């Protein structure tokens, strides 16, 4: 679903480039397709506001029905918080102090904190034992019964939660799909036989090289450097 305050949408870039993946951002006013293999709730700049927005669109019913039918659901950062039972912002981090009921697909609850966690990470996915890279940037602490089944392990500790049926997962990791090995294993788990031959970092390097070449052709770099020298 296309949340109104979606953040870190580059989390989806590797999936967008996968030749065997048909990625759709569901716009407001549309239902989430019933034949989806997986529903991913992205990060958001304001979890409580986007939780309200999601419910206004009726997406909560779509997501819950999908999960109860055994469909896969993934929540990233704010999306992870939305999957839980409750979100409390008693310090007014995102606005006036409030608390709200989440989707209840994970037995966890989140408390918004006044301090922000920002760090890069390397680790592994505990569900498929594949390496992951990425970063965290959030202002919440999530705890509850389903955090006894963690999704990610890094040098900083373990993160995320998995429901008892193991079809709903959430974590605070942005960049989760950047890891080729993790992404390939995850896609194959979703649909047996799904192959991935994408080397995501290579595509990023090629794109940056092409951009640098275009800028060099379009701009007089020597003149710009000379102007900067005497400005």
XYZ file of N, CA and C in Angstrom:
693
model
N 0.820 -1.205 0.000
C 0.000 0.000 0.000
C 0.861 1.264 0.000
N 0.430 2.284 -0.750
C 1.148 3.548 -0.821
C 0.699 4.434 0.341
N 1.451 4.384 1.421
C 1.115 5.186 2.588
C 1.283 6.665 2.272
N 0.549 7.508 2.980
C 0.563 8.943 2.678
C 1.877 9.600 3.071
N 2.601 8.991 4.006
C 3.867 9.554 4.482
C 4.990 8.525 4.337
N 4.955 7.790 3.249
C 5.922 6.714 3.019
C 7.349 7.246 3.111
N 8.222 6.460 3.720
C 9.630 6.832 3.872
C 10.507 5.703 3.346
N 11.714 6.071 2.912
C 12.711 5.081 2.490
C 12.156 4.135 1.418
N 11.527 4.714 0.410
C 10.921 3.896 -0.644
C 11.964 3.167 -1.485
N 13.257 3.565 -1.350
C 14.304 2.833 -2.070
C 14.480 1.418 -1.520
N 13.829 1.102 -0.395
C 13.809 -0.284 0.083
C 13.298 -1.228 -1.004
N 12.438 -0.711 -1.884
C 11.781 -1.547 -2.881
C 12.517 -1.594 -4.218
N 13.576 -0.799 -4.381
C 14.268 -0.740 -5.672
C 14.746 -2.104 -6.161
N 15.349 -2.942 -5.309
C 15.782 -4.259 -5.802
C 14.617 -5.112 -6.294
N 13.481 -5.051 -5.620
C 12.322 -5.836 -6.054
C 11.777 -5.302 -7.369
N 11.844 -3.983 -7.545
C 11.384 -3.370 -8.788
C 12.220 -3.847 -9.971
N 13.484 -4.154 -9.730
C 14.397 -4.569 -10.800
C 14.379 -6.072 -11.057
N 13.779 -6.839 -10.174
C 13.735 -8.295 -10.344
C 12.824 -8.669 -11.517
N 13.351 -9.457 -12.461
C 12.576 -9.788 -13.664
C 11.396 -10.706 -13.359
N 11.440 -11.437 -12.258
C 10.351 -12.356 -11.918
C 9.405 -11.796 -10.857
N 9.517 -10.500 -10.606
C 8.669 -9.863 -9.596
C 7.814 -8.789 -10.255
N 6.527 -8.816 -9.963
C 5.590 -7.795 -10.435
C 5.198 -6.955 -9.226
N 5.893 -5.832 -9.063
C 5.731 -4.998 -7.871
C 4.695 -3.907 -8.124
N 3.735 -3.777 -7.213
C 2.701 -2.750 -7.341
C 2.613 -1.941 -6.060
N 2.630 -0.612 -6.193
C 2.280 0.265 -5.089
C 0.793 0.570 -5.224
N 0.002 0.091 -4.299
C -1.449 0.270 -4.382
C -1.797 1.698 -3.967
N -2.378 2.498 -4.874
C -2.685 3.892 -4.552
C -3.944 4.021 -3.703
N -4.107 5.163 -3.041
C -5.320 5.393 -2.257
C -6.572 5.216 -3.112
N -7.589 4.650 -2.499
C -8.843 4.442 -3.204
C -8.970 3.086 -3.856
N -7.862 2.329 -3.913
C -7.873 0.990 -4.507
C -7.687 -0.071 -3.428
N -8.282 -1.217 -3.655
C -8.088 -2.347 -2.748
C -6.782 -3.058 -3.065
N -6.212 -3.709 -2.078
C -5.027 -4.535 -2.302
C -5.470 -5.811 -3.014
N -4.843 -6.150 -4.147
C -5.266 -7.334 -4.907
C -5.265 -8.602 -4.061
N -6.318 -9.389 -4.212
C -6.450 -10.604 -3.412
C -5.448 -11.678 -3.812
N -4.915 -11.589 -5.035
C -3.986 -12.621 -5.494
C -2.530 -12.251 -5.211
N -2.293 -11.279 -4.343
C -0.922 -10.885 -4.003
C -0.199 -12.037 -3.310
N 1.054 -12.264 -3.695
C 1.868 -13.267 -3.005
C 2.330 -12.762 -1.647
N 2.599 -11.465 -1.576
C 3.058 -10.868 -0.320
C 2.598 -9.418 -0.282
N 2.270 -8.946 0.899
C 1.954 -7.539 1.122
C 3.044 -6.965 2.011
N 3.671 -5.883 1.550
C 4.738 -5.238 2.313
C 4.242 -3.872 2.769
N 4.265 -3.648 4.065
C 3.914 -2.333 4.614
C 5.219 -1.571 4.806
N 5.385 -0.453 4.106
C 6.679 0.233 4.116
C 6.894 1.079 5.363
N 8.063 1.694 5.412
C 8.344 2.656 6.458
C 7.533 3.927 6.253
N 7.426 4.722 7.296
C 6.619 5.937 7.247
C 7.239 7.010 8.124
N 7.032 8.262 7.736
C 7.522 9.380 8.540
C 6.660 9.610 9.776
N 5.448 9.059 9.787
C 4.546 9.212 10.932
C 3.684 7.961 11.039
N 4.054 7.082 11.952
C 3.394 5.778 12.036
C 1.913 5.901 12.390
N 1.588 6.696 13.388
C 0.197 6.798 13.823
C -0.683 7.443 12.756
N -0.172 8.466 12.091
C -0.945 9.110 11.027
C -1.183 8.148 9.873
N -0.159 7.366 9.521
C -0.336 6.431 8.411
C -1.139 5.202 8.811
N -1.153 4.857 10.085
C -2.055 3.806 10.551
C -3.504 4.241 10.343
N -3.805 5.499 10.684
C -5.157 6.022 10.446
C -5.474 6.038 8.957
N -4.505 6.487 8.158
C -4.698 6.556 6.709
C -4.962 5.170 6.132
N -4.186 4.197 6.560
C -4.344 2.818 6.094
C -5.752 2.302 6.404
N -6.234 2.598 7.606
C -7.576 2.151 7.987
C -8.655 2.890 7.201
N -8.420 4.174 6.922
C -9.385 4.945 6.131
C -9.555 4.363 4.733
N -8.470 3.798 4.188
C -8.533 3.196 2.855
C -9.152 1.798 2.870
N -9.357 1.249 4.055
C -9.860 -0.120 4.157
C -8.788 -1.169 3.960
N -7.533 -0.720 3.930
C -6.435 -1.668 3.692
C -6.225 -2.594 4.878
N -6.619 -2.155 6.073
C -6.475 -3.037 7.233
C -7.257 -4.331 7.023
N -8.459 -4.231 6.465
C -9.263 -5.428 6.204
C -8.595 -6.319 5.152
N -8.031 -5.683 4.110
C -7.350 -6.450 3.053
C -6.154 -7.209 3.616
N -5.362 -6.526 4.425
C -4.132 -7.122 4.956
C -4.455 -8.237 5.945
N -5.406 -7.990 6.825
C -5.779 -9.003 7.816
C -6.359 -10.238 7.136
N -7.222 -10.036 6.140
C -7.806 -11.174 5.416
C -6.725 -11.966 4.692
N -5.770 -11.259 4.097
C -4.656 -11.910 3.391
C -3.846 -12.772 4.357
N -3.526 -12.218 5.525
C -2.728 -12.955 6.512
C -3.492 -14.150 7.067
N -4.765 -13.974 7.347
C -5.557 -15.074 7.910
C -5.735 -16.215 6.917
N -5.631 -15.891 5.617
C -5.702 -16.932 4.590
C -4.349 -17.592 4.353
N -3.342 -17.196 5.135
C -2.014 -17.787 5.023
C -1.058 -17.012 4.152
N -1.486 -15.843 3.648
C -0.624 -15.029 2.803
C 0.489 -14.367 3.592
N 1.588 -14.086 2.911
C 2.752 -13.479 3.558
C 2.561 -11.972 3.714
N 2.988 -11.458 4.867
C 2.952 -10.024 5.151
C 4.283 -9.634 5.779
N 4.859 -8.528 5.302
C 6.124 -8.020 5.830
C 5.927 -6.562 6.222
N 6.407 -6.180 7.390
C 6.382 -4.789 7.818
C 7.794 -4.285 8.047
N 8.120 -3.150 7.443
C 9.444 -2.555 7.577
C 9.349 -1.291 8.423
N 10.080 -1.256 9.509
C 10.172 -0.098 10.400
C 8.775 0.335 10.857
N 8.259 1.478 10.384
C 6.919 1.881 10.773
C 5.872 0.852 10.397
N 6.096 0.155 9.285
C 5.194 -0.925 8.899
C 5.203 -2.062 9.903
N 6.362 -2.316 10.500
C 6.493 -3.304 11.579
C 5.642 -2.881 12.768
N 5.727 -1.606 13.143
C 4.943 -1.103 14.265
C 3.442 -1.231 13.993
N 3.026 -0.945 12.764
C 1.613 -1.019 12.375
C 1.075 -2.438 12.503
N 1.912 -3.439 12.279
C 1.474 -4.833 12.350
C 1.162 -5.288 13.775
N 1.625 -4.545 14.759
C 1.462 -4.962 16.145
C 0.078 -4.683 16.713
N -0.067 -5.002 18.000
C -1.353 -4.821 18.684
C -1.634 -3.362 19.021
N -0.606 -2.641 19.426
C -0.840 -1.282 19.914
C 0.394 -0.423 19.681
N 0.147 0.875 19.437
C 1.218 1.864 19.327
C 0.902 2.983 20.307
N 1.854 3.279 21.193
C 1.674 4.337 22.190
C 2.681 5.456 21.948
N 2.189 6.670 21.864
C 3.057 7.846 21.763
C 2.748 8.757 22.948
N 3.148 8.328 24.115
C 2.813 9.040 25.348
C 3.612 10.326 25.511
N 4.746 10.444 24.790
C 5.590 11.638 24.883
C 5.271 12.652 23.787
N 4.316 12.355 22.920
C 3.978 13.282 21.847
C 5.079 13.433 20.821
N 5.765 12.351 20.501
C 6.867 12.393 19.534
C 6.356 12.749 18.139
N 5.223 12.176 17.744
C 4.687 12.399 16.396
C 3.564 13.436 16.365
N 3.179 13.949 17.513
C 2.055 14.886 17.609
C 1.511 14.849 19.024
N 0.248 15.206 19.211
C -0.337 15.115 20.554
C -0.248 13.686 21.086
N 0.012 13.504 22.380
C 0.099 12.149 22.939
C -1.162 11.340 22.638
N -0.960 10.110 22.212
C -2.096 9.236 21.895
C -1.625 7.790 21.836
N -2.582 6.891 21.770
C -2.281 5.500 21.492
C -3.361 4.962 20.570
N -3.000 3.944 19.795
C -3.930 3.408 18.805
C -3.738 1.907 18.665
N -4.803 1.243 18.261
C -4.749 -0.187 17.994
C -4.147 -0.413 16.615
N -3.144 -1.297 16.541
C -2.573 -1.674 15.260
C -3.400 -2.761 14.594
N -2.799 -3.450 13.634
C -3.521 -4.500 12.911
C -3.616 -5.795 13.708
N -2.772 -5.947 14.714
C -2.851 -7.127 15.571
C -2.380 -8.410 14.925
N -1.586 -8.303 13.877
C -1.072 -9.506 13.211
C 0.214 -10.008 13.846
N 0.852 -9.171 14.640
C 1.995 -9.577 15.450
C 1.673 -9.284 16.912
N 2.028 -10.208 17.780
C 1.817 -10.024 19.220
C 2.953 -9.173 19.781
N 2.918 -7.890 19.412
C 3.904 -6.926 19.890
C 3.193 -5.594 20.125
N 3.825 -4.742 20.924
C 3.352 -3.386 21.142
C 4.546 -2.448 21.042
N 4.293 -1.231 20.567
C 5.363 -0.261 20.350
C 5.145 0.980 21.200
N 6.216 1.435 21.837
C 6.229 2.713 22.541
C 7.162 3.662 21.801
N 6.647 4.830 21.418
C 7.479 5.841 20.786
C 8.405 6.469 21.823
N 9.663 6.654 21.443
C 10.673 7.202 22.342
C 11.110 8.576 21.864
N 11.647 9.366 22.777
C 12.126 10.696 22.401
C 13.496 10.639 21.740
N 14.217 9.544 21.916
C 15.537 9.388 21.289
C 15.411 8.560 20.013
N 16.243 8.893 19.030
C 16.194 8.211 17.737
C 17.350 7.222 17.619
N 17.054 6.020 17.132
C 18.082 5.024 16.822
C 18.494 5.191 15.367
N 19.781 5.434 15.139
C 20.320 5.565 13.779
C 21.618 4.779 13.718
N 21.667 3.734 12.904
C 22.899 2.957 12.782
C 22.836 2.059 11.552
N 24.013 1.821 10.969
C 24.122 0.848 9.882
C 24.290 -0.535 10.492
N 24.041 -1.562 9.698
C 24.132 -2.911 10.254
C 24.511 -3.936 9.196
N 25.128 -4.982 9.679
C 25.391 -6.198 8.917
C 24.982 -7.361 9.803
N 24.363 -8.359 9.217
C 23.948 -9.494 10.027
C 23.392 -10.603 9.179
N 22.476 -11.357 9.755
C 21.845 -12.440 9.011
C 20.368 -12.526 9.361
N 19.611 -13.056 8.413
C 18.204 -13.336 8.650
C 18.100 -14.689 9.337
N 17.470 -14.722 10.487
C 17.373 -15.966 11.244
C 16.393 -16.949 10.615
N 15.537 -16.471 9.706
C 14.557 -17.350 9.071
C 15.146 -18.152 7.923
N 16.157 -17.581 7.235
C 16.745 -18.318 6.102
C 18.268 -18.376 6.142
N 18.861 -17.815 7.210
C 20.317 -17.877 7.435
C 21.116 -17.206 6.314
N 20.539 -16.201 5.690
C 21.233 -15.463 4.642
C 21.703 -14.112 5.176
N 22.809 -13.589 4.636
C 23.327 -12.308 5.119
C 22.413 -11.149 4.733
N 22.359 -10.155 5.600
C 21.615 -8.933 5.314
C 22.494 -7.729 5.627
N 22.237 -6.656 4.903
C 22.873 -5.370 5.168
C 21.763 -4.329 5.241
N 22.067 -3.177 5.782
C 21.052 -2.139 5.825
C 21.323 -1.144 6.930
N 20.266 -0.543 7.423
C 20.401 0.456 8.479
C 19.079 0.588 9.229
N 19.171 1.146 10.421
C 17.996 1.458 11.233
C 17.887 2.965 11.401
N 16.671 3.492 11.351
C 16.407 4.882 11.701
C 14.958 4.955 12.190
N 14.790 4.991 13.501
C 13.442 4.959 14.066
C 13.447 5.517 15.485
N 12.243 5.790 15.997
C 12.094 6.350 17.344
C 11.104 5.522 18.157
N 11.170 4.225 18.032
C 10.254 3.366 18.763
C 10.942 2.144 19.333
N 10.345 1.597 20.377
C 10.799 0.335 20.958
C 9.630 -0.642 20.898
N 9.870 -1.802 20.302
C 8.811 -2.780 20.082
C 9.107 -4.049 20.870
N 8.133 -4.503 21.645
C 8.314 -5.689 22.481
C 7.009 -6.479 22.520
N 7.136 -7.760 22.892
C 5.958 -8.610 22.994
C 6.293 -10.055 22.700
N 5.293 -10.910 22.801
C 5.486 -12.359 22.698
C 6.149 -12.777 21.395
N 5.774 -12.153 20.279
C 6.321 -12.587 18.991
C 7.774 -12.172 18.786
N 8.310 -11.291 19.651
C 9.737 -10.970 19.552
C 10.595 -12.104 20.100
N 9.984 -13.136 20.669
C 10.747 -14.332 21.046
C 11.176 -15.104 19.800
N 10.514 -14.819 18.680
C 10.924 -15.368 17.383
C 11.473 -14.198 16.573
N 12.759 -13.961 16.695
C 13.391 -12.822 16.038
C 13.634 -13.115 14.558
N 13.722 -12.034 13.766
C 13.904 -12.175 12.320
C 15.337 -11.891 11.876
N 15.999 -10.962 12.558
C 17.334 -10.514 12.154
C 18.278 -10.575 13.348
N 19.537 -10.985 13.087
C 20.585 -10.915 14.107
C 21.742 -10.083 13.558
N 22.193 -9.108 14.328
C 23.340 -8.289 13.955
C 24.276 -8.190 15.151
N 25.379 -7.468 14.973
C 26.312 -7.261 16.079
C 25.661 -6.468 17.208
N 24.603 -5.711 16.881
C 23.906 -4.913 17.892
C 22.862 -5.712 18.662
N 22.624 -6.944 18.244
C 21.611 -7.764 18.895
C 20.617 -8.307 17.879
N 19.466 -8.739 18.354
C 18.444 -9.317 17.482
C 17.274 -8.356 17.333
N 16.620 -8.437 16.173
C 15.575 -7.477 15.838
C 14.416 -8.184 15.158
N 13.237 -7.587 15.289
C 12.087 -8.070 14.540
C 11.257 -9.088 15.288
N 10.213 -9.547 14.605
C 9.289 -10.515 15.191
C 8.646 -11.337 14.084
N 8.288 -12.570 14.423
C 7.609 -13.485 13.504
C 6.398 -14.053 14.238
N 5.259 -14.107 13.568
C 4.081 -14.669 14.229
C 4.188 -16.188 14.335
N 3.310 -16.794 15.089
C 3.374 -18.231 15.339
C 3.225 -19.040 14.049
N 2.392 -18.529 13.131
C 2.182 -19.238 11.863
C 3.315 -19.006 10.872
N 4.190 -18.047 11.175
C 5.398 -17.753 10.411
C 5.102 -17.176 9.024
N 3.958 -16.555 8.851
C 3.670 -15.887 7.576
C 3.643 -14.367 7.703
N 3.785 -13.856 8.933
C 3.836 -12.411 9.158
C 5.131 -12.082 9.887
N 5.913 -11.176 9.309
C 7.185 -10.788 9.923
C 7.317 -9.269 9.896
N 8.081 -8.758 10.827
C 8.382 -7.339 10.847
C 9.758 -7.110 11.420
N 10.389 -6.018 11.001
C 11.699 -5.661 11.547
C 11.952 -4.183 11.293
N 12.981 -3.655 11.943
C 13.335 -2.248 11.807
C 14.375 -2.003 10.711
N 14.735 -3.018 9.963
C 15.837 -2.909 9.004
C 15.371 -2.301 7.687
N 15.962 -1.167 7.332
C 15.824 -0.628 5.980
C 16.960 -1.196 5.119
N 16.679 -1.404 3.832
C 17.684 -1.983 2.949
C 17.715 -3.495 2.997
N 16.697 -4.094 3.570
C 16.653 -5.548 3.741
C 16.819 -6.278 2.414
N 16.218 -5.751 1.348
C 16.238 -6.440 0.058
C 17.476 -6.111 -0.774
N 18.396 -5.317 -0.238
C 19.623 -5.012 -0.965
C 20.534 -6.232 -1.068
N 20.461 -7.124 -0.106
C 21.313 -8.316 -0.097
C 20.805 -9.324 -1.121
N 21.638 -9.640 -2.118
C 21.221 -10.563 -3.187
C 20.879 -11.945 -2.645
N 21.699 -12.454 -1.734
C 21.478 -13.810 -1.218
C 20.185 -13.881 -0.412
N 19.965 -12.875 0.439
C 18.721 -12.855 1.214
C 17.517 -12.755 0.294
N 17.590 -11.830 -0.654
C 16.440 -11.586 -1.533
C 16.095 -12.823 -2.352
N 17.117 -13.510 -2.862
C 16.885 -14.722 -3.656
C 16.216 -15.806 -2.818
N 16.700 -15.997 -1.591
C 16.115 -17.021 -0.714
C 14.692 -16.648 -0.321
N 14.467 -15.374 -0.059
C 13.138 -14.904 0.344
C 12.126 -15.080 -0.787
N 12.524 -14.732 -2.011
C 11.622 -14.889 -3.154
C 11.300 -16.356 -3.407
N 12.301 -17.213 -3.276
C 12.072 -18.643 -3.490
C 11.159 -19.225 -2.413
N 11.272 -18.679 -1.205
C 10.395 -19.127 -0.122
C 8.947 -18.711 -0.388
N 8.774 -17.505 -0.949
C 7.429 -17.034 -1.274
C 6.778 -17.893 -2.346
N 7.561 -18.211 -3.370
C 7.045 -19.011 -4.473
C 8.163 -19.920 -4.968
N 8.036 -21.195 -4.659
C 9.078 -22.172 -4.972
C 9.460 -22.107 -6.441
N 10.755 -22.024 -6.698
C 11.237 -22.001 -8.066
C 11.489 -20.613 -8.618
N 11.144 -19.567 -7.842
C 11.406 -18.202 -8.295
C 12.904 -17.940 -8.271
N 13.454 -17.645 -9.443
C 14.902 -17.442 -9.565
C 15.233 -15.954 -9.533
N 16.412 -15.636 -9.034
C 16.898 -14.263 -9.024
C 18.338 -14.251 -9.513
N 18.595 -13.488 -10.577
C 19.965 -13.346 -11.065
C 20.409 -11.884 -10.992
N 19.697 -11.089 -10.198
C 20.009 -9.671 -10.071
C 21.157 -9.455 -9.093
N 22.155 -8.685 -9.528
C 23.238 -8.237 -8.648
C 22.996 -6.749 -8.387
N 22.322 -6.470 -7.293
C 21.792 -5.125 -7.082
C 22.892 -4.073 -6.987
N 23.954 -4.362 -6.273
C 25.018 -3.362 -6.118
C 25.636 -3.008 -7.464
N 25.747 -3.998 -8.348
C 26.283 -3.728 -9.683
C 25.387 -2.754 -10.436
N 24.069 -2.920 -10.320
C 23.146 -2.017 -11.023
C 23.250 -0.599 -10.469
N 23.483 -0.478 -9.165
C 23.644 0.846 -8.563
C 24.918 1.506 -9.072
N 26.017 0.739 -9.123
C 27.284 1.279 -9.611
C 27.174 1.721 -11.065
N 26.505 0.923 -11.879
C 26.330 1.274 -13.290
C 25.510 2.553 -13.419
N 24.444 2.670 -12.630
C 23.599 3.863 -12.676
C 24.385 5.107 -12.267
N 25.228 4.983 -11.234
C 26.036 6.118 -10.791
C 27.077 6.497 -11.836
N 27.695 5.503 -12.465
C 28.664 5.777 -13.530
C 27.998 6.495 -14.699
N 26.801 6.042 -15.066
C 26.079 6.677 -16.173
C 25.702 8.114 -15.833
N 25.293 8.336 -14.576
C 24.946 9.688 -14.144
C 26.165 10.594 -14.186
N 27.305 10.088 -13.710
C 28.536 10.880 -13.725
C 28.938 11.236 -15.153
N 28.780 10.279 -16.066
C 29.123 10.530 -17.472
C 28.190 11.573 -18.080
N 26.897 11.483 -17.767
C 25.933 12.460 -18.286
C 26.238 13.860 -17.767
N 26.586 13.960 -16.479
C 26.918 15.262 -15.909
C 28.181 15.832 -16.541
N 29.154 14.965 -16.757
C 30.411 15.412 -17.365
C 30.182 15.929 -18.777
N 29.282 15.277 -19.506
C 28.988 15.704 -20.876
C 28.152 16.980 -20.908
N 27.326 17.180 -19.889
C 26.402 18.318 -19.896
C 26.993 19.571 -19.263
N 27.979 19.400 -18.391
C 28.525 20.531 -17.654
C 29.984 20.769 -18.013
N 30.393 22.025 -17.908
C 31.800 22.380 -18.071
C 32.439 22.308 -16.680
N 32.950 21.122 -16.347
C 33.471 20.889 -14.998
C 34.648 21.807 -14.692
N 35.546 21.988 -15.668
C 36.726 22.832 -15.438
C 36.316 24.265 -15.117
N 35.308 24.773 -15.840
C 34.844 26.141 -15.593
C 34.213 26.258 -14.212
N 33.448 25.256 -13.824
C 32.828 25.276 -12.503
C 33.874 25.258 -11.398
N 34.903 24.415 -11.577
C 35.967 24.355 -10.580
C 36.732 25.665 -10.520
N 36.935 26.283 -11.670
C 37.643 27.554 -11.713
C 36.834 28.648 -11.020
N 35.519 28.662 -11.271
C 34.658 29.647 -10.608
C 34.662 29.447 -9.096
N 34.639 28.194 -8.668
C 34.635 27.900 -7.240
C 35.929 28.355 -6.586
N 37.019 28.248 -7.348
C 38.330 28.616 -6.809
C 38.401 30.108 -6.496
N 37.739 30.930 -7.333
C 37.861 32.382 -7.179
C 36.618 33.028 -6.561
N 35.662 32.217 -6.122
C 34.447 32.791 -5.514
C 34.672 33.084 -4.030
